[in-house]
């Protein structure tokens, strides 16, 4: 699981860097527009493609950290063995969601590629934005399946035996 | 009952049960939504729909404002921008009884001006202010409750992630919504300060006084807050002035907080990693909720339930303001069992058209939408500190575990009272939120 976490973190850091780069391009475009009346052409398209890629790369880390928000109020008194089984079911459901989206998005990429669709300004192939989402979704699905397995056999989500690692959390707003 | 309505209601029921059983909210919406879709339509259509649903949600220009604002908040958090804010505020009000708690509120408000997340704001200000308050003999309950309530200023004062979500769901102008949130946000800040002052006066053992800082010290402390002030002025000056879009403002904000953190030598490699990982975690979580809610909402649209609820609400023989008040109270109650973001995503598509159909003070549709958005934002803020699942209370409790969570909930009650008063004021006096919007022209 250690390796899995490290790869997920690498994905997330890359995703964060992509988002940061989008910020750089956008800022450069605003400055160019303000000072020289020349924005970066297609900055909106770069943002769309970049942010989609960034978020999909962040999904595995969020899954690895069990940061998908959930309500634990009604099960606070439930024994650990019960909550871990419930969480296993939750992970299976998340895995279904990730894998369906990953699979269908890949199929979408293929059909868009065959149709030769492209963006307006930069003429970027549309299938790129589809294809860029699939790896993050697929990796998140793998992590969710492993977590479901560990939780189902009564371990913590990271595969360890300790109770201390059941630190579920999330931060919505 | 029509077939569609039966399916719609069953989906909702299954979703709530799943949520109560610890199923992550994104999946608790996605799975019933998907099954409902299979019932209302068929597998072939579902497979076609799913081909585009991730792209339709993740590669949206307007939504890119969310990760960028989150990045900005993370850089501000890791870059230590909150410490100087608290120091400056404490220099000015520390000598009043309860002054350090007031300083926490002031610095949370100022931090909220560069951070769109209440959780990040609570966590950041707690790390800075909690040790100071406890070190100076402040009561635990007052300290934690102040920090939990102060954290809501992260979203009440723009930028604000829930407000961005509302703007996108209702196709409203983000800049105008941010402008509308400004005065109510400052009002929230002032009301929290009054609450602290009153509590400290009624029960002087809750808080202490510090030595009065000299004017030289006060002016000196202001030197530390210029980065936050400059960033706020650039980002919001630009957005309100129409120089750049909110997404561009968020990009510039993220970049300038990064530069400020690096210039202060606070943003080390290690902290930079935490900032990126933190942004990744929250962005992914938010977009998963989007994806889950999308599935649910697509099916709900097929069942025609939203339209039926909306037309039912407009036939009610009750004053329009009372209906809005009922909606807000419903939100407060719903906020007790589910998280605020999913609450907005699931209910706004149903409730917003209904509200737009009501005649409220003769407001134009745009102004009505903005005014209602600010009211919804207040209920989100209430949900973040109200028992039984106030997210902010959990965040503060995590960082200050020696104060029992039940104590914090008790301490939060006066702040909640202030929130309810503000909600009623905003409900009956739309001018409070709309004044700045009208000034923008």
XYZ file of C-alpha atoms in Angstrom, chain A:
173
model
C 0.000 0.000 0.000
C 2.957 2.273 0.609
C 3.909 2.189 -3.045
C 0.297 2.763 -4.068
C 0.164 5.844 -1.846
C 3.394 7.172 -3.270
C 2.180 6.800 -6.840
C -1.164 8.394 -5.934
C 0.687 11.295 -4.313
C 2.863 11.676 -7.402
C -0.320 11.839 -9.517
C -1.742 14.471 -7.153
C 1.399 16.608 -7.151
C 1.452 16.436 -10.932
C -2.226 17.424 -10.941
C -1.468 20.355 -8.633
C 1.372 21.437 -10.903
C -0.884 21.260 -13.951
C -3.429 23.474 -12.150
C -0.621 25.852 -11.191
C 0.553 25.954 -14.814
C -2.981 26.768 -15.919
C -2.822 29.656 -13.427
C 0.474 30.813 -14.959
C -0.838 30.701 -18.521
C -4.010 32.539 -17.511
C -2.064 35.236 -15.638
C 0.322 35.660 -18.559
C -2.659 35.985 -20.861
C -4.268 38.684 -18.664
C -1.003 40.622 -18.492
C -0.524 40.282 -22.250
C -4.039 41.518 -22.839
C -3.678 44.459 -20.430
C -0.245 45.653 -21.549
C 0.059 44.690 -25.192
C -3.588 44.009 -26.084
C -2.413 40.495 -26.928
C -3.796 37.647 -24.808
C -2.418 34.159 -25.246
C -4.508 32.640 -28.041
C -6.748 29.812 -26.883
C -6.129 30.408 -23.170
C -9.675 29.260 -22.434
C -9.082 25.989 -24.265
C -5.802 25.441 -22.430
C -7.587 26.054 -19.113
C -10.363 23.592 -19.929
C -8.001 20.851 -21.004
C -5.584 21.528 -18.137
C -8.120 21.665 -15.327
C -9.805 18.448 -16.461
C -6.466 16.690 -16.513
C -5.503 18.193 -13.146
C -8.672 17.083 -11.388
C -8.587 13.562 -12.786
C -4.975 13.240 -11.609
C -6.081 14.316 -8.122
C -8.777 11.622 -7.821
C -6.496 8.691 -6.812
C -4.925 10.670 -3.944
C -8.333 11.772 -2.671
C -9.442 8.135 -2.806
C -6.256 6.893 -1.152
C -6.750 9.345 1.715
C -10.450 8.373 2.001
C -11.204 12.076 1.629
C -14.513 11.623 -0.167
C -16.860 13.247 2.272
C -19.343 11.083 4.151
C -21.688 11.317 7.112
C -20.482 9.426 10.165
C -22.969 10.918 12.607
C -25.448 8.050 12.604
C -22.834 5.321 12.997
C -20.661 6.885 15.702
C -21.554 4.254 18.269
C -21.263 1.329 15.861
C -18.402 -1.093 16.522
C -15.300 -0.814 14.345
C -16.022 -4.166 12.691
C -19.385 -2.860 11.487
C -18.161 0.516 10.244
C -15.333 -1.117 8.328
C -17.802 -3.411 6.526
C -20.019 -0.451 5.708
C -16.994 1.418 4.418
C -16.113 -1.612 2.284
C -19.530 -1.317 0.630
C -18.910 2.395 0.117
C -15.579 1.720 -1.548
C -17.202 -0.843 -3.864
C -19.774 1.757 -4.880
C -17.049 4.339 -5.509
C -15.123 1.733 -7.504
C -18.207 1.110 -9.659
C -18.526 4.850 -10.214
C -14.849 5.376 -11.125
C -14.616 2.360 -13.386
C -17.842 3.067 -15.266
C -16.751 6.657 -15.849
C -13.238 5.641 -16.829
C -14.426 2.951 -19.233
C -17.134 5.057 -20.865
C -14.871 8.126 -21.104
C -12.284 6.020 -22.955
C -14.976 4.801 -25.345
C -16.019 8.434 -25.728
C -12.431 9.342 -26.602
C -12.389 6.740 -29.376
C -15.654 7.860 -30.927
C -14.696 11.556 -30.752
C -11.343 10.723 -32.318
C -13.060 8.979 -35.211
C -15.190 12.073 -35.738
C -12.082 14.331 -35.956
C -13.577 16.951 -33.652
C -11.221 19.756 -32.619
C -11.287 22.950 -30.553
C -12.071 26.293 -32.216
C -8.892 28.313 -31.788
C -5.946 26.011 -31.215
C -7.393 23.148 -33.240
C -6.604 20.738 -30.391
C -8.152 17.304 -30.968
C -11.225 16.963 -28.728
C -10.434 13.362 -27.885
C -7.457 14.590 -25.822
C -9.705 15.962 -23.116
C -11.582 12.644 -22.981
C -8.424 10.555 -22.964
C -6.722 12.721 -20.329
C -9.427 11.877 -17.779
C -9.280 8.095 -18.081
C -5.984 7.248 -16.295
C -6.843 9.161 -13.104
C -10.310 7.621 -12.949
C -8.959 4.126 -13.607
C -6.232 4.406 -10.964
C -8.759 5.679 -8.421
C -10.911 2.638 -9.209
C -7.988 0.287 -8.506
C -7.318 1.979 -5.161
C -11.000 1.801 -4.197
C -11.123 -1.933 -4.986
C -8.058 -2.625 -2.827
C -9.483 -0.530 0.012
C -12.794 -2.372 -0.246
C -10.934 -5.675 0.063
C -8.958 -4.593 3.126
C -11.991 -3.137 4.844
C -14.036 -6.249 4.081
C -11.491 -8.501 5.790
C -11.583 -6.212 8.797
C -8.440 -4.171 8.282
C -8.119 -0.391 7.998
C -8.498 1.213 4.578
C -4.721 1.376 4.105
C -4.381 -2.360 4.698
C -2.852 -1.998 8.178
C -4.198 -3.695 11.296
C -4.265 -0.555 13.422
C -7.455 1.235 14.431
C -5.809 4.639 14.408
C -5.754 4.893 10.641
C -9.550 5.030 10.347
C -9.326 8.759 10.045
C -12.050 9.530 7.553
C -12.534 13.117 6.749
C -13.394 15.527 4.058
C -13.649 19.231 3.561
C -16.528 20.489 1.533
C -16.664 24.167 2.000
